[in-house]
């Protein structure tokens, strides 16, 4: 008799745009792999982003946060769309996502950018530049200029408006993300590059000082520093020099998109957002792609790989995670491609078709 693991309570946040389509594929994959590995899941859906605004008026309803808090892991697809862009900031989909991150204390965002040999042709850079790229961007997610005070648009006595956002980090905020990054680098190739703007910004000077001080505890990790402008350049010039990158919220937002594109499509990349305790949130790096929503064109693989990250980092089920990752490689080897990663001679499929290919690949 085999024993079951779980049940793991998973809150699903399909969100907007292509979110629901890609979530459907990822849930089917989890159910199939769960059956194979004797892992039981209990899925509950909740509203976030535009879908939540339409239903409740708020991008992050209280019951969504409550459902997430009482689950073992949260799987999020994507949020946002043109129809909500004109709303006041407090009611925008993005505000819901930021509220979820801070509400769950998810200060560490792991964004791997790994080149798959099957997709080298899909990269906009030359094959010899990107072959072998394997980068982990560790982005601080609940501090920095996204959350610093004061923030707002203020009107002075002369009627002149002033938009203010504040980039601030405390030493403890830097230390906790720094430690996560050192631990990750240690399990990878042992190289950590900290990215800041210490030549101009005081907040970055503190960042650099703290990350440097921490290196005393991680003698086995080789630390380097880059200014963010140079880091952006190096990422597209010679990306193989990077192993693990640690950086603040805004720089991490920008650099992780650049790193994602090295791999050919942002449609391939998963992410994990983790706190000190409690459930993590697992979501693709890409957005809600409203231009192709509902047309069965979306690439579900970043969502599927996010489910694998959930199994590995959130639920401690590495074998099941591995099985999913292998299935993704298999369908790519078999030549199945959604539009974003299509190249000559390959078999074009839609979101559902990719799901069916995964289902078959997982049967073996
Ligand atoms: C991301 C996104 C979000 C961010 C937006 C949607 C708020 O770009 O997850 O990278 O800026 O963090
Ligand atoms: Mg972003």
PDB file of C-alpha atoms and ligand atoms in Angstrom, residues 94 97-98 101 111 139 146 253, ligand 1:
ATOM      1  CA  UNK A  94      -0.886  45.747  -9.924  1.00  0.00           C
ATOM      2  CA  UNK A  97      -0.297  41.938  -6.617  1.00  0.00           C
ATOM      3  CA  UNK A  98       1.913  44.230  -4.542  1.00  0.00           C
ATOM      4  CA  UNK A 101       3.448  40.160  -1.864  1.00  0.00           C
ATOM      5  CA  UNK A 111      13.718  34.258 -11.063  1.00  0.00           C
ATOM      6  CA  UNK A 139      15.098  40.115  -6.359  1.00  0.00           C
ATOM      7  CA  UNK A 146       8.033  50.041  -4.571  1.00  0.00           C
ATOM      8  CA  UNK A 253      12.219  44.004 -11.918  1.00  0.00           C
TER       9      UNK A 253
HETATM   10  C1  LIG B   1       6.752  41.757 -12.102  1.00  0.00           C
HETATM   11  C2  LIG B   1       5.779  42.765 -12.605  1.00  0.00           C
HETATM   12  C3  LIG B   1       5.212  43.528 -11.414  1.00  0.00           C
HETATM   13  C4  LIG B   1       6.355  44.244 -10.736  1.00  0.00           C
HETATM   14  C5  LIG B   1       4.077  44.513 -11.736  1.00  0.00           C
HETATM   15  C6  LIG B   1       2.958  43.830 -12.498  1.00  0.00           C
HETATM   16  C7  LIG B   1       3.545  45.167 -10.500  1.00  0.00           C
HETATM   17  O1  LIG B   1       6.387  43.610 -13.535  1.00  0.00           O
HETATM   18  O2  LIG B   1       6.340  40.854 -11.334  1.00  0.00           O
HETATM   19  O3  LIG B   1       7.925  41.836 -12.457  1.00  0.00           O
HETATM   20  O4  LIG B   1       6.737  45.349 -11.135  1.00  0.00           O
HETATM   21  O5  LIG B   1       6.890  43.696  -9.773  1.00  0.00           O
END
